[in-house]
Amino acid sequence: MGEVHPALILLAGGLLLFALPTGPRRVVSVLLPVFGFLNLLAIPEGAMWQITWGGYEMVALRVDKLSLLFGYSFHLAAFIGAIYALHLKDRLQIGTGLIYAGSGVGAVFAGDLIALFVFWELLAITSVFLVWARGGERALRSGMRYLAMQIASGLLLLIGAVCCYLKTGSLSFDHIGLGATYHYLLLFAFGIKCAFPLLHNWLIDAYPESTPAGTVFLSAFTTKTAVYALARGFAGEEVLIYIGAVMTIFPIFYAAIENDMRRVLSYSMINQIGFMTVGIGLGGALGINGAVSHAFNDVIFKGLLFMSMGAILFRTGSIKASELGGLYKSMPWTCACCIVGASSISAIPLFSGFISKSMVIQGAADSGAVVLWLVLLFASAGVLHHAGIKIPFFAFFSHDAKIRCREAPLNMRVAMTISAVLCVVIGSYPPLLYDLLPHPVDYVPYTTTHVVLQLQLVFFAVLAFVVLMLTGNYPPELPCVNLDVDWVYRRALPAAVRGVVRTGGPIVDGFFAGGKALVQKLIAAIREQHNTEGLFGRAWLSQSNVLIAIIFLAIYLIYFF
Amino acid sequence: MNDSPKKNEAVRRLVLGFVACCVSLLLLDLIVHRHLSFAEGLLPVEGWFGFYAVYGFVSPYALIVIGSIPLRKLIMRSEEYYDG
């Protein structure tokens, strides 16, 4: 146990931030991820931190290439997030933000299911404060719904872990696969956090309700921890290919008609996680490498897009496409960074998305899955439309909403610039990321064919947008709410319960009232028999007693005769 | 979407320049020797001239016109829908 657990620095440091005054808090908040990262570089691979607890030996730290990649990614995200949050005076956001980051780090280094469960729940509990930090009734309610889903995921994980122990006598967290019932419990637990279709709405609901800095933290850790857990436990499971394919498709239909820009990004986030899920389902070196490298890149470019939208929300007080436009004049730096993020998510050559997403798509081609490949290509062109074009276009260009504001604060610009530079550096020099991947990389993204074809796909998808805009066929930006799965538990279920109470109430009342009347009648009848006139209460004559005795004697005689 | 003639002219030039880029990229298809993603014979259409360009154009167009616009009619509610 000579090594310092990587999660400990962020967890303990995050707690310390609550006690520090503003100045030192700012310095420490940026230094913590740096110390954590340096510590990570010094940790050897293997299983460590074996803690014996009630006869059971828990492995709280397991280091290998897969966990290290996510560890680096999370420290990077925490560092960029801390810079982005430097202007804040509020200690809640940065404190819980870093503890939340530490929980993510703990989860990806957890060597067994119990350690994973502990950090899994810690992720849920700490992150909800980032939603609540926004203040107000909406954030409170959204946070409650978010917390309920996250805790449900944790409980499924716990039940799955206990079943696993009872069946196999082991809790080690390695490849799980699908077979026994408890495997499905674990898949569901990971699936909730991974925003599988129908289980996804917590993400769409809560992330856009958080503060500008809160959403940046939220976008990095929860879903990527789940992607890590899937890659560790369910690599090569075919069902993930289908789930992932659905995840790449359905959010893009929503993103086109969504007005809240951070909600558009949340939908496109599910689309990106879909690519990762497909990669994990495909398995093999190419699939897993593609999935985890895309997760690494997504943390950076999705974080960058959320930062640019957060900066707009911070400066203008609005994040609705219908109220924005023409902001490139006031916020040119933010605009440039946002375009870099948009280019990365659109997988344009020289930007980071290009070198990772293409691995997953090539993985589909290598496995001979024609339909899947066509679906992924469709989703790729689709997400370009929303995250790639819609976000920068409606915020910074389009019609001028006549909003004149100051450029984002310096710390926000620094954070966005770091991310933007990383997007370009990783995209232009792939070995930087490829060398960190769990499997040796035998894939060359920059071939003439690939670059030309990808550019054709991208340019013609943009052309489709141009044609739709010029012909007036692009759905206009309207202030609205779009119904999604949350309608079921926010509207349909409460209405059903109210309906049952309304129609069933009188019946239930009638039943109880009738029962009560019946019991009352019975009591009255019994009481009547006990008063002076009643069967049991009245004074019986001695003749009658003699008569009764004779009758009983007669019965007795007849019986024994 | 723009009001002043000067702006309209700028947009027109921008669009023309962009279309020129698209056409050049499409013509590159004739020059570049392409490697197929799939094993031979699985998806021959992938090697056809302009496949990626057509697919790139049609998929988001269809996505909006036959996907999102009808979907909006079905699921769009007022902003206060959940507040009431």
XYZ file of C-alpha atoms in Angstrom:
645
model
C 0.000 0.000 0.000
C 2.943 2.293 -0.657
C 1.164 4.149 -3.452
C -1.230 7.022 -2.924
C -4.620 6.031 -4.326
C -5.277 8.297 -7.355
C -8.800 9.107 -6.180
C -7.592 10.180 -2.756
C -5.889 13.372 -3.909
C -9.024 14.733 -5.590
C -11.396 13.458 -2.878
C -9.441 14.795 0.098
C -8.379 17.900 -1.799
C -11.964 18.592 -2.842
C -13.048 18.428 0.805
C -10.196 20.752 1.762
C -11.462 23.336 -0.742
C -14.575 23.870 1.389
C -12.367 25.101 4.235
C -10.150 27.453 2.222
C -10.732 31.154 1.574
C -11.304 32.234 -2.040
C -7.693 33.023 -3.107
C -5.958 29.854 -1.900
C -9.008 27.814 -2.941
C -8.536 28.907 -6.541
C -4.849 28.008 -6.548
C -5.378 24.633 -4.872
C -8.313 23.725 -7.143
C -6.094 23.952 -10.226
C -3.100 22.272 -8.556
C -5.037 19.237 -7.299
C -5.573 17.627 -10.733
C -1.913 18.343 -11.544
C -0.734 16.545 -8.369
C -3.181 13.747 -9.091
C -1.824 13.384 -12.606
C 1.809 13.333 -11.426
C 0.897 10.683 -8.857
C -0.753 8.669 -11.614
C 2.420 8.729 -13.672
C 4.343 7.187 -10.775
C 1.927 4.313 -10.073
C 3.008 0.891 -11.397
C 0.509 -1.442 -13.073
C -1.121 -4.196 -10.998
C -3.537 -4.704 -8.096
C -2.941 -2.637 -4.967
C -4.746 -1.328 -1.912
C -6.067 -4.718 -0.828
C -8.216 -3.931 2.186
C -9.424 -6.796 4.372
C -12.878 -6.075 5.660
C -15.004 -8.598 7.554
C -13.117 -11.560 6.087
C -13.394 -10.178 2.571
C -10.425 -8.722 0.760
C -11.337 -5.653 -1.261
C -9.130 -4.503 -4.139
C -9.506 -0.735 -4.200
C -6.843 -0.077 -6.810
C -6.170 -1.924 -10.034
C -3.972 -0.215 -12.598
C -3.716 -1.289 -16.229
C -3.710 0.469 -19.589
C -7.503 0.680 -19.783
C -7.938 2.262 -16.358
C -4.916 4.504 -16.860
C -6.365 5.961 -20.077
C -9.561 6.944 -18.277
C -7.507 8.148 -15.309
C -5.509 10.529 -17.519
C -8.690 11.675 -19.225
C -10.438 12.433 -15.918
C -7.483 14.367 -14.522
C -7.323 16.392 -17.695
C -11.051 17.120 -17.506
C -10.768 18.070 -13.818
C -7.862 20.409 -14.599
C -9.689 22.138 -17.467
C -12.918 22.267 -15.441
C -11.096 23.810 -12.469
C -9.655 26.570 -14.676
C -13.071 27.151 -16.225
C -14.557 27.551 -12.728
C -11.814 29.869 -11.409
C -13.962 33.006 -11.520
C -16.500 31.503 -9.132
C -16.697 32.694 -5.558
C -19.024 29.846 -4.675
C -17.129 26.974 -3.023
C -19.872 24.402 -3.568
C -19.320 23.987 -7.297
C -15.560 23.620 -7.336
C -15.532 21.522 -4.145
C -18.152 19.040 -5.270
C -16.809 19.226 -8.839
C -13.421 17.906 -7.785
C -14.840 15.340 -5.357
C -17.049 14.184 -8.219
C -13.964 13.941 -10.455
C -12.222 11.957 -7.693
C -15.190 9.553 -7.545
C -14.864 8.980 -11.284
C -11.150 8.322 -10.894
C -11.892 5.923 -8.019
C -14.444 4.048 -10.121
C -12.135 3.490 -13.088
C -9.366 2.232 -10.798
C -11.673 0.006 -8.717
C -10.392 -3.564 -8.746
C -13.625 -5.227 -7.626
C -17.367 -4.700 -7.742
C -17.681 -3.438 -4.161
C -15.070 -0.718 -4.657
C -16.801 0.110 -7.938
C -20.152 0.352 -6.151
C -18.785 2.728 -3.514
C -17.388 5.155 -6.106
C -20.424 4.624 -8.366
C -22.724 5.939 -5.635
C -20.300 8.687 -4.710
C -20.474 9.849 -8.334
C -24.251 10.093 -8.010
C -24.321 11.888 -4.696
C -21.628 14.450 -5.478
C -22.785 15.255 -8.993
C -26.338 16.113 -7.999
C -25.014 19.121 -6.098
C -23.711 20.482 -9.388
C -27.277 20.408 -10.717
C -28.680 21.958 -7.544
C -25.981 24.649 -7.580
C -28.007 26.428 -10.278
C -30.657 27.162 -7.649
C -34.408 27.411 -8.123
C -37.302 24.993 -8.311
C -36.500 23.620 -11.794
C -32.939 22.624 -10.891
C -34.125 21.147 -7.597
C -36.745 18.945 -9.221
C -34.505 17.975 -12.101
C -31.753 17.081 -9.628
C -34.166 14.879 -7.670
C -35.131 12.967 -10.807
C -31.455 12.677 -11.720
C -30.536 11.391 -8.272
C -33.327 8.796 -8.299
C -32.013 7.301 -11.559
C -28.399 7.346 -10.398
C -29.201 5.700 -7.078
C -31.287 3.080 -8.909
C -28.242 2.316 -11.035
C -26.133 1.934 -7.888
C -28.653 -0.406 -6.265
C -28.742 -2.622 -9.358
C -24.971 -2.730 -9.262
C -25.021 -3.710 -5.588
C -27.617 -6.459 -6.103
C -25.683 -7.702 -9.132
C -22.458 -7.716 -7.125
C -24.027 -9.649 -4.239
C -25.512 -12.229 -6.641
C -22.128 -12.520 -8.319
C -20.487 -13.239 -4.954
C -23.093 -15.839 -4.040
C -22.718 -17.604 -7.399
C -18.991 -17.453 -7.948
C -17.499 -16.584 -4.560
C -15.622 -13.721 -6.191
C -16.243 -10.029 -6.666
C -13.416 -9.279 -9.035
C -14.351 -6.831 -11.757
C -13.127 -8.290 -15.024
C -14.947 -9.502 -18.108
C -18.513 -10.308 -17.023
C -20.294 -11.269 -20.233
C -23.965 -12.157 -20.506
C -25.388 -15.441 -19.241
C -26.778 -15.451 -15.713
C -29.550 -13.108 -14.571
C -27.216 -11.043 -12.410
C -25.120 -10.250 -15.485
C -28.151 -8.436 -16.854
C -28.546 -6.550 -13.572
C -24.985 -5.308 -13.926
C -25.566 -4.428 -17.579
C -28.658 -2.432 -16.559
C -26.709 -0.668 -13.825
C -24.036 0.361 -16.330
C -26.705 1.037 -18.948
C -28.500 3.636 -16.826
C -25.302 5.625 -16.339
C -24.406 5.080 -19.980
C -27.767 6.585 -21.054
C -29.044 3.533 -22.927
C -32.227 4.232 -24.929
C -35.282 4.630 -22.654
C -32.945 4.954 -19.659
C -31.348 8.095 -21.088
C -33.630 10.869 -19.983
C -31.814 11.784 -16.759
C -28.996 13.131 -18.933
C -31.214 15.238 -21.172
C -33.163 16.418 -18.144
C -30.412 17.320 -15.676
C -27.279 18.353 -17.562
C -28.802 21.450 -19.172
C -30.243 22.524 -15.800
C -26.839 22.821 -14.147
C -24.607 25.892 -13.905
C -22.186 26.753 -16.737
C -19.242 25.172 -14.885
C -21.380 22.374 -13.415
C -22.359 21.042 -16.841
C -18.716 20.996 -17.916
C -17.877 18.732 -14.962
C -21.010 16.619 -15.464
C -20.270 16.008 -19.141
C -16.923 14.392 -18.362
C -17.290 11.774 -15.661
C -20.555 9.864 -15.195
C -21.135 8.591 -18.715
C -17.450 7.942 -19.368
C -17.171 5.904 -16.162
C -20.052 3.824 -17.502
C -18.313 3.444 -20.876
C -15.233 2.244 -18.990
C -17.334 -0.252 -17.011
C -18.899 -1.588 -20.221
C -15.504 -1.875 -21.900
C -14.192 -3.767 -18.879
C -17.184 -6.012 -18.289
C -19.045 -6.495 -21.560
C -16.540 -6.172 -24.394
C -17.647 -8.081 -27.474
C -21.276 -8.569 -26.368
C -23.375 -8.407 -29.523
C -26.384 -6.798 -27.856
C -24.308 -3.657 -27.281
C -23.955 -3.214 -31.043
C -27.734 -2.897 -31.412
C -28.135 -0.710 -28.334
C -25.279 1.512 -29.477
C -26.680 1.791 -32.992
C -30.036 2.981 -31.618
C -28.182 5.476 -29.411
C -26.401 6.959 -32.408
C -29.654 7.439 -34.303
C -32.548 8.572 -32.145
C -30.963 11.603 -30.429
C -30.171 13.315 -33.725
C -33.867 13.572 -34.578
C -34.409 15.363 -31.278
C -31.332 17.558 -31.521
C -32.573 19.218 -34.725
C -35.718 20.552 -33.060
C -34.362 21.310 -29.590
C -34.127 24.953 -28.617
C -31.888 24.750 -25.538
C -28.335 24.588 -26.889
C -26.977 22.625 -23.946
C -29.823 20.141 -24.433
C -28.792 19.816 -28.091
C -25.315 18.961 -26.819
C -26.769 16.452 -24.354
C -28.554 14.678 -27.198
C -25.407 14.666 -29.278
C -23.597 13.270 -26.251
C -25.855 10.203 -26.328
C -25.084 9.916 -30.024
C -21.342 9.890 -29.261
C -21.727 7.369 -26.431
C -23.628 5.282 -28.988
C -20.487 5.099 -31.127
C -18.515 4.018 -28.057
C -21.118 1.377 -27.157
C -21.017 -0.003 -30.709
C -17.215 -0.178 -30.502
C -17.412 -2.087 -27.217
C -20.029 -4.421 -28.681
C -17.836 -5.107 -31.711
C -14.993 -5.944 -29.325
C -11.572 -6.860 -30.601
C -8.604 -4.520 -30.661
C -10.103 -2.086 -33.170
C -13.530 -1.869 -31.514
C -12.240 -1.368 -27.974
C -9.504 1.012 -29.057
C -12.043 2.987 -31.076
C -14.521 3.125 -28.192
C -12.102 4.226 -25.484
C -10.164 6.651 -27.680
C -13.467 8.226 -28.682
C -14.372 8.477 -25.000
C -11.066 10.235 -24.364
C -11.652 12.686 -27.219
C -15.292 13.199 -26.323
C -14.339 14.333 -22.820
C -12.280 17.082 -24.437
C -14.415 18.205 -27.373
C -17.790 17.801 -25.695
C -16.360 19.593 -22.672
C -15.199 22.352 -25.023
C -18.644 22.690 -26.599
C -20.299 22.766 -23.166
C -17.751 25.387 -22.066
C -18.501 27.635 -25.025
C -22.254 27.344 -24.426
C -21.686 27.889 -20.699
C -19.759 31.063 -21.494
C -22.720 32.309 -23.526
C -25.129 31.478 -20.712
C -22.812 33.232 -18.243
C -22.556 36.393 -20.334
C -26.023 36.679 -21.895
C -28.197 34.839 -19.357
C -29.768 32.776 -22.129
C -28.909 29.558 -23.901
C -31.932 29.297 -26.169
C -31.277 29.187 -29.904
C -34.407 31.281 -30.459
C -32.923 34.129 -28.389
C -29.314 33.975 -29.603
C -27.466 34.778 -32.826
C -24.727 37.104 -34.059
C -22.577 36.606 -30.964
C -19.356 36.255 -32.968
C -19.076 40.030 -32.737
C -19.080 40.079 -28.947
C -17.426 36.738 -28.243
C -14.999 35.989 -31.106
C -12.620 33.895 -29.001
C -15.409 31.725 -27.631
C -16.749 31.419 -31.174
C -13.391 30.214 -32.533
C -13.026 27.640 -29.740
C -16.586 26.446 -30.292
C -15.881 25.924 -34.001
C -12.847 23.812 -33.112
C -15.029 21.682 -30.805
C -17.692 21.437 -33.504
C -15.101 20.369 -36.084
C -13.820 17.705 -33.726
C -17.225 16.198 -33.027
C -17.921 16.284 -36.771
C -14.810 14.135 -37.339
C -13.203 16.575 -39.762
C -9.628 15.510 -40.635
C -6.966 17.135 -38.400
C -9.435 17.283 -35.494
C -9.605 14.695 -32.749
C -12.966 13.064 -33.542
C -11.639 11.983 -36.934
C -8.997 9.639 -35.562
C -11.236 7.875 -33.046
C -14.726 7.685 -34.543
C -13.313 6.281 -37.775
C -11.873 3.321 -35.838
C -15.365 2.306 -34.710
C -16.792 2.734 -38.222
C -13.931 0.721 -39.713
C -14.505 -1.909 -37.017
C -18.092 -2.243 -38.280
C -16.832 -2.628 -41.857
C -14.252 -5.230 -40.822
C -16.956 -7.307 -39.172
C -18.929 -7.227 -42.432
C -21.937 -5.504 -40.842
C -23.251 -3.522 -43.818
C -26.409 -2.171 -42.187
C -24.543 -1.135 -39.035
C -21.935 0.649 -41.124
C -24.623 2.550 -43.043
C -26.322 3.466 -39.756
C -23.084 4.788 -38.280
C -22.355 6.819 -41.383
C -25.883 8.237 -41.263
C -25.459 9.104 -37.584
C -22.108 10.673 -38.324
C -23.616 12.982 -40.932
C -26.573 13.636 -38.618
C -24.580 14.700 -35.583
C -22.569 16.998 -37.787
C -25.777 18.830 -38.532
C -26.563 19.545 -34.892
C -23.441 19.631 -32.801
C -21.265 20.585 -35.752
C -23.341 23.248 -37.466
C -26.420 24.098 -35.440
C -24.525 24.915 -32.236
C -22.020 27.415 -33.647
C -24.364 28.710 -36.352
C -27.398 29.618 -34.251
C -25.323 30.932 -31.346
C -22.694 32.984 -33.113
C -24.076 33.675 -36.601
C -27.592 33.318 -38.026
C -29.810 36.367 -37.479
C -28.303 39.000 -35.192
C -30.194 38.917 -31.906
C -28.608 42.322 -31.096
C -27.067 40.998 -27.907
C -23.912 42.907 -27.111
C -21.950 41.488 -24.219
C -18.383 41.104 -23.026
C -16.170 38.242 -24.172
C -15.997 35.269 -21.774
C -13.814 35.803 -18.661
C -10.083 35.121 -19.075
C -10.147 31.843 -17.136
C -12.939 30.486 -19.340
C -11.027 31.474 -22.458
C -7.867 29.777 -21.148
C -9.780 26.567 -20.391
C -11.444 26.581 -23.826
C -8.145 27.272 -25.550
C -6.421 24.353 -23.820
C -9.211 22.035 -24.986
C -9.183 23.461 -28.507
C -5.411 23.025 -28.799
C -5.716 19.443 -27.553
C -8.419 18.717 -30.153
C -6.112 19.860 -32.940
C -2.910 18.321 -31.555
C -4.478 14.893 -30.954
C -6.269 15.039 -34.302
C -3.106 15.981 -36.184
C -0.728 13.667 -34.353
C -2.674 10.461 -33.521
C 0.235 8.497 -31.935
C -0.109 10.801 -28.932
C -3.396 9.081 -28.093
C -2.858 5.760 -29.874
C 0.156 4.949 -27.671
C -2.053 5.126 -24.584
C -4.701 2.712 -25.877
C -5.184 -0.711 -24.234
C -4.437 -2.675 -27.421
C -1.633 -2.121 -29.931
C -2.958 0.068 -32.739
C -2.845 -1.292 -36.246
C -4.911 1.428 -37.852
C -3.871 4.364 -40.012
C -6.472 7.150 -40.085
C -4.694 9.413 -42.549
C -4.919 7.696 -45.911
C -5.831 9.666 -49.017
C -8.999 7.623 -49.474
C -10.165 8.170 -45.925
C -9.461 11.901 -45.875
C -11.146 12.553 -49.227
C -14.206 10.430 -48.464
C -14.642 11.921 -45.002
C -14.344 15.433 -46.435
C -16.957 14.564 -49.055
C -19.307 13.263 -46.373
C -18.807 16.353 -44.230
C -19.021 18.943 -46.989
C -22.127 17.451 -48.557
C -23.794 17.177 -45.154
C -23.078 20.879 -44.672
C -24.428 21.485 -48.174
C -27.663 19.781 -47.124
C -27.873 22.249 -44.220
C -27.225 25.192 -46.549
C -29.933 24.023 -48.946
C -32.405 23.480 -46.098
C -31.684 26.963 -44.710
C -31.880 28.748 -48.057
C -35.118 27.018 -49.017
C -36.586 27.736 -45.581
C -37.051 24.051 -44.823
C -34.835 23.905 -41.749
C -37.031 23.671 -38.631
C -37.133 27.216 -37.167
C -35.823 27.772 -33.660
C -38.880 27.947 -31.443
C -39.205 28.255 -27.677
C -40.582 24.856 -26.774
C -40.324 21.664 -24.781
C -40.074 18.363 -26.664
C -41.610 15.296 -25.114
C -39.229 12.448 -24.433
C -39.299 9.392 -22.192
C -39.479 11.643 -19.128
C -43.062 12.409 -20.162
C -43.896 8.936 -18.820
C -42.777 9.692 -15.275
C -43.395 13.428 -15.256
C -46.858 13.384 -16.788
C -48.375 9.978 -17.601
C -47.630 8.180 -14.326
C -48.663 11.049 -12.020
C -51.823 11.495 -14.127
C -52.533 7.754 -13.920
C -52.091 7.808 -10.144
C -54.353 10.841 -9.865
C -56.891 9.105 -12.120
C -56.858 5.995 -9.986
C -57.300 8.072 -6.853
C -60.113 10.075 -8.452
C -62.158 7.179 -9.839
C -61.049 4.510 -7.416
C -61.277 6.789 -4.378
C -65.088 6.781 -4.076
C -65.162 3.012 -4.559
C -62.547 2.518 -1.869
C -64.306 5.030 0.376
C -67.619 3.243 -0.256
C -66.050 -0.097 0.553
C -64.623 1.158 3.809
C -67.793 3.067 4.691
C -69.923 -0.035 3.989
C -67.586 -2.208 6.040
C -67.616 0.262 8.874
C -71.434 0.389 8.863
C -71.606 -3.402 8.894
C -69.239 -3.652 11.875
C -71.190 -0.944 13.663
C -74.428 -2.840 13.068
C -72.875 -6.026 14.418
C -71.646 -4.241 17.521
C -75.077 -2.703 18.046
C -76.751 -6.141 17.671
C -74.372 -7.752 20.160
C -74.828 -4.892 22.570
C -78.604 -5.290 22.255
C -78.356 -8.916 23.322
C -76.453 -7.825 26.417
C -78.863 -5.280 27.789
C -81.610 -6.104 30.250
C -83.929 -7.218 27.432
C -81.283 -9.099 25.448
C -80.683 -12.814 25.134
C -77.645 -12.783 27.395
C -78.410 -9.838 29.592
C -81.935 -10.467 30.782
C -82.740 -12.309 34.094
C -83.747 -15.873 33.222
C -86.479 -17.643 35.279
C -85.458 -20.771 37.291
C -88.180 -22.752 35.416
C -86.490 -22.009 32.167
C -83.144 -23.172 33.584
C -84.764 -26.459 34.689
C -86.293 -26.780 31.217
C -82.922 -26.303 29.549
C -81.335 -28.889 31.869
C -84.094 -31.414 30.974
C -83.607 -30.797 27.254
C -79.843 -31.400 27.571
C -80.450 -34.597 29.603
C -82.903 -35.821 26.952
C -80.336 -35.215 24.166
C -77.718 -37.024 26.282
C -79.986 -40.074 26.775
C -81.014 -40.297 23.126
C -77.371 -40.051 22.067
C -76.122 -42.905 24.308
C -79.137 -45.142 23.971
C -32.238 35.466 -43.115
C -30.256 38.667 -43.704
C -31.682 42.050 -44.328
C -29.115 44.311 -45.983
C -28.212 43.759 -49.691
C -24.514 43.940 -48.770
C -24.933 41.025 -46.399
C -26.981 39.053 -48.914
C -24.227 39.475 -51.458
C -21.648 38.217 -48.924
C -23.795 35.188 -48.134
C -24.249 34.486 -51.859
C -20.487 34.545 -52.405
C -19.879 32.360 -49.393
C -22.395 29.799 -50.618
C -20.957 29.822 -54.138
C -17.437 29.330 -52.799
C -18.661 26.480 -50.659
C -20.463 24.796 -53.537
C -17.267 25.092 -55.590
C -15.411 23.272 -52.775
C -18.045 20.521 -52.812
C -17.787 20.075 -56.567
C -13.968 19.918 -56.416
C -14.149 17.292 -53.698
C -16.577 15.287 -55.780
C -14.271 15.466 -58.796
C -11.410 14.180 -56.638
C -13.320 10.907 -56.683
C -12.239 10.502 -60.316
C -8.567 10.985 -59.539
C -8.012 9.331 -56.175
C -7.537 5.599 -56.133
C -10.007 4.452 -53.500
C -9.650 1.610 -51.074
C -12.917 0.039 -50.010
C -13.820 -0.205 -46.325
C -15.505 -3.561 -46.794
C -14.088 -6.812 -48.033
C -14.550 -7.241 -51.787
C -18.146 -7.731 -52.872
C -19.886 -6.957 -49.567
C -20.986 -3.437 -50.432
C -19.978 -2.634 -54.018
C -21.990 0.607 -53.992
C -19.380 2.018 -51.632
C -16.925 2.227 -54.526
C -19.283 4.050 -56.897
C -18.543 7.577 -57.959
C -19.948 10.091 -55.482
C -21.315 7.542 -53.004
C -20.085 9.409 -49.921
C -21.184 12.756 -51.324
C -24.704 11.538 -52.056
C -24.969 9.693 -48.746
C -23.587 12.743 -46.902
C -26.177 14.982 -48.530
C -29.205 12.718 -48.444
C -28.957 11.403 -44.880
C -29.176 14.718 -42.987
C -31.667 16.081 -45.529
C -33.935 13.099 -45.033
C -33.304 13.216 -41.303
C -34.720 16.736 -41.138
C -37.495 16.520 -43.712
C -38.967 13.109 -42.985
C -37.672 12.763 -39.419
C -37.438 15.848 -37.285
C -40.171 17.993 -38.845
C -42.959 15.372 -38.460
C -41.535 14.462 -35.044
C -41.834 18.087 -33.960
C -45.545 18.101 -34.834
C -45.975 15.116 -32.572
C -43.919 16.051 -29.528
C -43.574 19.836 -29.386
C -45.238 21.500 -26.401
C -45.106 24.976 -24.891
C -42.122 25.875 -22.738
C -44.289 25.826 -19.625
C -45.626 22.348 -20.322
C -44.039 20.742 -17.270
C -44.323 23.800 -15.039
C -48.100 23.776 -14.790
